[in-house]
Amino acid sequence: MERYSKVGMQELDQRLSKIVEAARKQPVSVYRYGAPWVWIVSQDDWQGALKEVSSYIPQGHSLVLLRPQIDDLLDDHRDVLQGLNAGAQMLIAPQTAMHILLLQLLYSVPSEQQLYEQLNYNLLFRWFVGLDLNQKVWSFNVLSKDLATLLGDARAVRLIQKIIGEVFCGALLQMPEFSLNFALLHTWLARHATTSTASN
């Protein structure tokens, strides 16, 4: 078998099948206009190069340290979240959607569109919601619909408030990486103020 380490576009056109076959054994760099352009690599090499997202996240990061408390609270209210999922047929798991809303609050992400973009490229965000490096993010329409489902339920919004109050509020001054958007949280709560008053 012929061996290639780098090839030009013309050679790639002429010997494509041989170069692809060689790339199964060793990655091949393709040059365009005299500069590196793309690599041809085997599936095994590509999968081996992908690390777990968690390997990129500092273990001392505040979000890493606080996540067990967050997940414990979500587990305590699993029945509420499962009920929402059954009623609305959410495509994103409710616990995952709660993580996404917490990220929006904790990092003051101003819009769902920007939140969606962050989920595509921000490794910390991807780790927190359970996305691997090679996993595609849900479509924006799915994300928007499922977040609206949670925000439309008073119990889910109060659970977010509970998590913020019990896990974060006492330690925010020692965690400069967070810029919690209290105004957004109050907006979410205000939507259900009438319902809460009526139930009392």
CSV table of C-alpha atoms in Angstrom, one decimal:
chain,number,residue,atom,x,y,z
A,1,MET,CA,0.0,0.0,0.0
A,2,GLU,CA,1.3,3.5,-0.9
A,3,ARG,CA,1.9,5.8,2.0
A,4,TYR,CA,0.9,9.5,2.1
A,5,SER,CA,1.5,12.1,4.8
A,6,LYS,CA,0.4,15.1,2.8
A,7,VAL,CA,-1.0,15.6,-0.6
A,8,GLY,CA,-2.1,18.5,-2.8
A,9,MET,CA,-5.6,19.0,-4.4
A,10,GLN,CA,-4.5,17.8,-7.8
A,11,GLU,CA,-3.0,14.6,-6.4
A,12,LEU,CA,-6.1,14.1,-4.3
A,13,ASP,CA,-8.3,14.3,-7.4
A,14,GLN,CA,-6.0,11.8,-9.3
A,15,ARG,CA,-5.5,9.3,-6.5
A,16,LEU,CA,-8.5,9.7,-4.3
A,17,SER,CA,-9.2,6.0,-3.6
A,18,LYS,CA,-5.6,5.2,-2.8
A,19,ILE,CA,-5.2,8.2,-0.5
A,20,VAL,CA,-8.4,7.3,1.3
A,21,GLU,CA,-7.2,3.8,1.7
A,22,ALA,CA,-3.9,5.0,3.0
A,23,ALA,CA,-5.7,7.3,5.5
A,24,ARG,CA,-7.1,4.2,7.2
A,25,LYS,CA,-3.6,3.5,8.4
A,26,GLN,CA,-2.3,7.0,8.9
A,27,PRO,CA,-4.0,10.5,8.8
A,28,VAL,CA,-3.3,12.4,5.5
A,29,SER,CA,-3.0,16.2,5.4
A,30,VAL,CA,-4.5,17.8,2.3
A,31,TYR,CA,-2.9,21.0,1.2
A,32,ARG,CA,-4.7,23.7,-0.8
A,33,TYR,CA,-2.8,26.6,-2.4
A,34,GLY,CA,0.3,25.5,-0.5
A,35,ALA,CA,-1.3,25.6,2.9
A,36,PRO,CA,-2.8,22.9,5.1
A,37,TRP,CA,-6.6,22.6,4.5
A,38,VAL,CA,-8.1,19.4,5.8
A,39,TRP,CA,-7.1,16.1,7.2
A,40,ILE,CA,-8.4,12.7,6.0
A,41,VAL,CA,-8.6,10.3,9.0
A,42,SER,CA,-10.1,7.0,9.7
A,43,GLN,CA,-13.2,6.6,11.8
A,44,ASP,CA,-11.2,4.9,14.5
A,45,ASP,CA,-8.6,7.7,14.7
A,46,TRP,CA,-11.4,10.3,14.8
A,47,GLN,CA,-13.3,8.6,17.6
A,48,GLY,CA,-10.0,8.1,19.5
A,49,ALA,CA,-9.3,11.8,19.3
A,50,LEU,CA,-12.6,12.8,20.8
A,51,LYS,CA,-12.2,13.2,24.6
A,52,GLU,CA,-15.0,13.2,27.1
A,53,VAL,CA,-16.3,16.7,27.5
A,54,SER,CA,-15.7,16.4,31.3
A,55,SER,CA,-11.9,16.1,30.6
A,56,TYR,CA,-12.0,19.8,29.5
A,57,ILE,CA,-13.8,21.1,32.6
A,58,PRO,CA,-11.7,22.1,35.7
A,59,GLN,CA,-12.6,19.9,38.6
A,60,GLY,CA,-12.5,22.9,40.9
A,61,HIS,CA,-15.0,24.9,38.9
A,62,SER,CA,-17.9,26.1,41.1
A,63,LEU,CA,-20.5,24.5,38.7
A,64,VAL,CA,-18.7,21.2,39.1
A,65,LEU,CA,-18.7,21.5,42.9
A,66,LEU,CA,-22.3,22.5,43.1
A,67,ARG,CA,-23.8,20.1,40.6
A,68,PRO,CA,-24.4,17.3,43.1
A,69,GLN,CA,-26.6,19.5,45.2
A,70,ILE,CA,-28.5,20.7,42.1
A,71,ASP,CA,-29.1,17.1,40.9
A,72,ASP,CA,-30.2,16.0,44.4
A,73,LEU,CA,-32.9,18.7,44.4
A,74,LEU,CA,-34.0,17.7,41.0
A,75,ASP,CA,-34.2,14.1,42.0
A,76,ASP,CA,-36.3,15.1,45.0
A,77,HIS,CA,-38.8,16.6,42.6
A,78,ARG,CA,-38.6,13.9,40.0
A,79,ASP,CA,-42.3,13.2,40.1
A,80,VAL,CA,-43.2,16.8,39.1
A,81,LEU,CA,-40.7,16.7,36.2
A,82,GLN,CA,-41.9,13.4,35.0
A,83,GLY,CA,-45.5,14.6,35.1
A,84,LEU,CA,-44.6,17.5,32.9
A,85,ASN,CA,-42.8,15.2,30.5
A,86,ALA,CA,-45.8,12.9,30.2
A,87,GLY,CA,-48.3,15.8,29.7
A,88,ALA,CA,-46.3,17.8,27.2
A,89,GLN,CA,-44.3,15.0,25.5
A,90,MET,CA,-41.0,17.0,25.8
A,91,LEU,CA,-38.2,15.9,23.5
A,92,ILE,CA,-35.6,17.2,25.9
A,93,ALA,CA,-35.6,15.4,29.3
A,94,PRO,CA,-37.1,17.7,31.9
A,95,GLN,CA,-34.1,17.5,34.2
A,96,THR,CA,-31.8,18.5,31.2
A,97,ALA,CA,-34.1,21.4,30.4
A,98,MET,CA,-33.9,22.5,34.0
A,99,HIS,CA,-30.1,22.5,33.7
A,100,ILE,CA,-30.4,24.7,30.6
A,101,LEU,CA,-32.6,27.2,32.3
A,102,LEU,CA,-30.2,27.3,35.3
A,103,LEU,CA,-27.4,28.1,32.9
A,104,GLN,CA,-29.4,31.0,31.4
A,105,LEU,CA,-29.9,32.4,34.9
A,106,LEU,CA,-26.4,31.8,36.2
A,107,TYR,CA,-24.6,33.4,33.2
A,108,SER,CA,-27.2,36.0,32.4
A,109,VAL,CA,-27.6,34.7,28.8
A,110,PRO,CA,-29.9,37.4,27.4
A,111,SER,CA,-31.9,35.3,24.8
A,112,GLU,CA,-32.8,31.8,23.9
A,113,GLN,CA,-31.0,32.2,20.6
A,114,GLN,CA,-27.8,33.0,22.4
A,115,LEU,CA,-28.4,30.2,24.8
A,116,TYR,CA,-28.8,27.8,21.9
A,117,GLU,CA,-25.5,29.1,20.3
A,118,GLN,CA,-23.7,28.6,23.7
A,119,LEU,CA,-24.9,25.0,23.8
A,120,ASN,CA,-23.3,24.4,20.5
A,121,TYR,CA,-19.8,25.6,21.3
A,122,ASN,CA,-19.4,26.2,25.1
A,123,LEU,CA,-17.9,23.1,26.6
A,124,LEU,CA,-18.9,24.0,30.1
A,125,PHE,CA,-22.5,24.4,29.0
A,126,ARG,CA,-22.4,21.1,27.0
A,127,TRP,CA,-21.0,19.2,30.1
A,128,PHE,CA,-23.6,20.7,32.4
A,129,VAL,CA,-26.5,19.5,30.2
A,130,GLY,CA,-24.9,16.1,29.4
A,131,LEU,CA,-23.9,16.6,25.7
A,132,ASP,CA,-20.9,14.8,24.4
A,133,LEU,CA,-18.5,16.5,22.0
A,134,ASN,CA,-20.0,14.7,19.0
A,135,GLN,CA,-23.6,15.0,20.0
A,136,LYS,CA,-25.8,17.4,18.1
A,137,VAL,CA,-27.8,20.0,20.0
A,138,TRP,CA,-31.5,19.8,19.7
A,139,SER,CA,-33.1,22.1,17.1
A,140,PHE,CA,-33.8,25.7,18.2
A,141,ASN,CA,-37.6,25.0,17.9
A,142,VAL,CA,-37.4,22.0,20.1
A,143,LEU,CA,-35.3,23.9,22.7
A,144,SER,CA,-37.7,26.9,22.7
A,145,LYS,CA,-40.8,24.7,23.0
A,146,ASP,CA,-39.5,22.5,25.8
A,147,LEU,CA,-38.1,25.5,27.8
A,148,ALA,CA,-41.5,27.2,27.4
A,149,THR,CA,-43.2,24.1,28.8
A,150,LEU,CA,-41.2,24.2,32.0
A,151,LEU,CA,-41.5,28.0,32.4
A,152,GLY,CA,-45.3,27.6,31.9
A,153,ASP,CA,-45.6,25.4,34.9
A,154,ALA,CA,-45.5,27.2,38.3
A,155,ARG,CA,-44.0,24.1,40.1
A,156,ALA,CA,-41.0,24.0,37.7
A,157,VAL,CA,-40.4,27.7,38.2
A,158,ARG,CA,-40.6,27.5,41.9
A,159,LEU,CA,-38.1,24.6,41.8
A,160,ILE,CA,-35.7,26.8,39.9
A,161,GLN,CA,-36.1,29.4,42.6
A,162,LYS,CA,-35.5,26.8,45.3
A,163,ILE,CA,-32.3,25.6,43.6
A,164,ILE,CA,-31.0,29.2,43.3
A,165,GLY,CA,-31.9,29.9,46.9
A,166,GLU,CA,-30.5,26.8,48.5
A,167,VAL,CA,-27.5,26.1,46.3
A,168,PHE,CA,-26.3,29.4,45.0
A,169,CYS,CA,-27.4,32.5,46.9
A,170,GLY,CA,-25.3,31.9,50.0
A,171,ALA,CA,-22.1,31.5,48.0
A,172,LEU,CA,-22.4,33.9,45.0
A,173,LEU,CA,-20.0,36.4,46.5
A,174,GLN,CA,-17.3,33.7,46.5
A,175,MET,CA,-18.2,32.7,42.9
A,176,PRO,CA,-17.3,35.6,40.5
A,177,GLU,CA,-17.8,33.3,37.5
A,178,PHE,CA,-21.5,33.6,37.9
A,179,SER,CA,-23.6,36.7,37.1
A,180,LEU,CA,-27.0,35.6,38.2
A,181,ASN,CA,-29.9,37.3,36.5
A,182,PHE,CA,-32.3,37.9,39.3
A,183,ALA,CA,-34.5,40.1,37.1
A,184,LEU,CA,-35.1,37.2,34.7
A,185,LEU,CA,-36.0,34.9,37.6
A,186,HIS,CA,-38.5,37.4,39.0
A,187,THR,CA,-40.0,37.7,35.5
A,188,TRP,CA,-40.5,33.9,35.4
A,189,LEU,CA,-42.0,33.9,38.9
A,190,ALA,CA,-44.3,36.9,38.1
A,191,ARG,CA,-46.1,34.9,35.4
A,192,HIS,CA,-47.4,32.6,38.1
A,193,ALA,CA,-48.1,35.2,40.8
A,194,THR,CA,-51.8,35.3,40.0
A,195,THR,CA,-52.1,31.5,40.0
A,196,SER,CA,-50.3,31.3,43.4
A,197,THR,CA,-52.6,34.0,44.9
A,198,ALA,CA,-55.7,32.3,43.6
A,199,SER,CA,-54.7,29.0,45.0
A,200,ASN,CA,-54.1,30.5,48.5
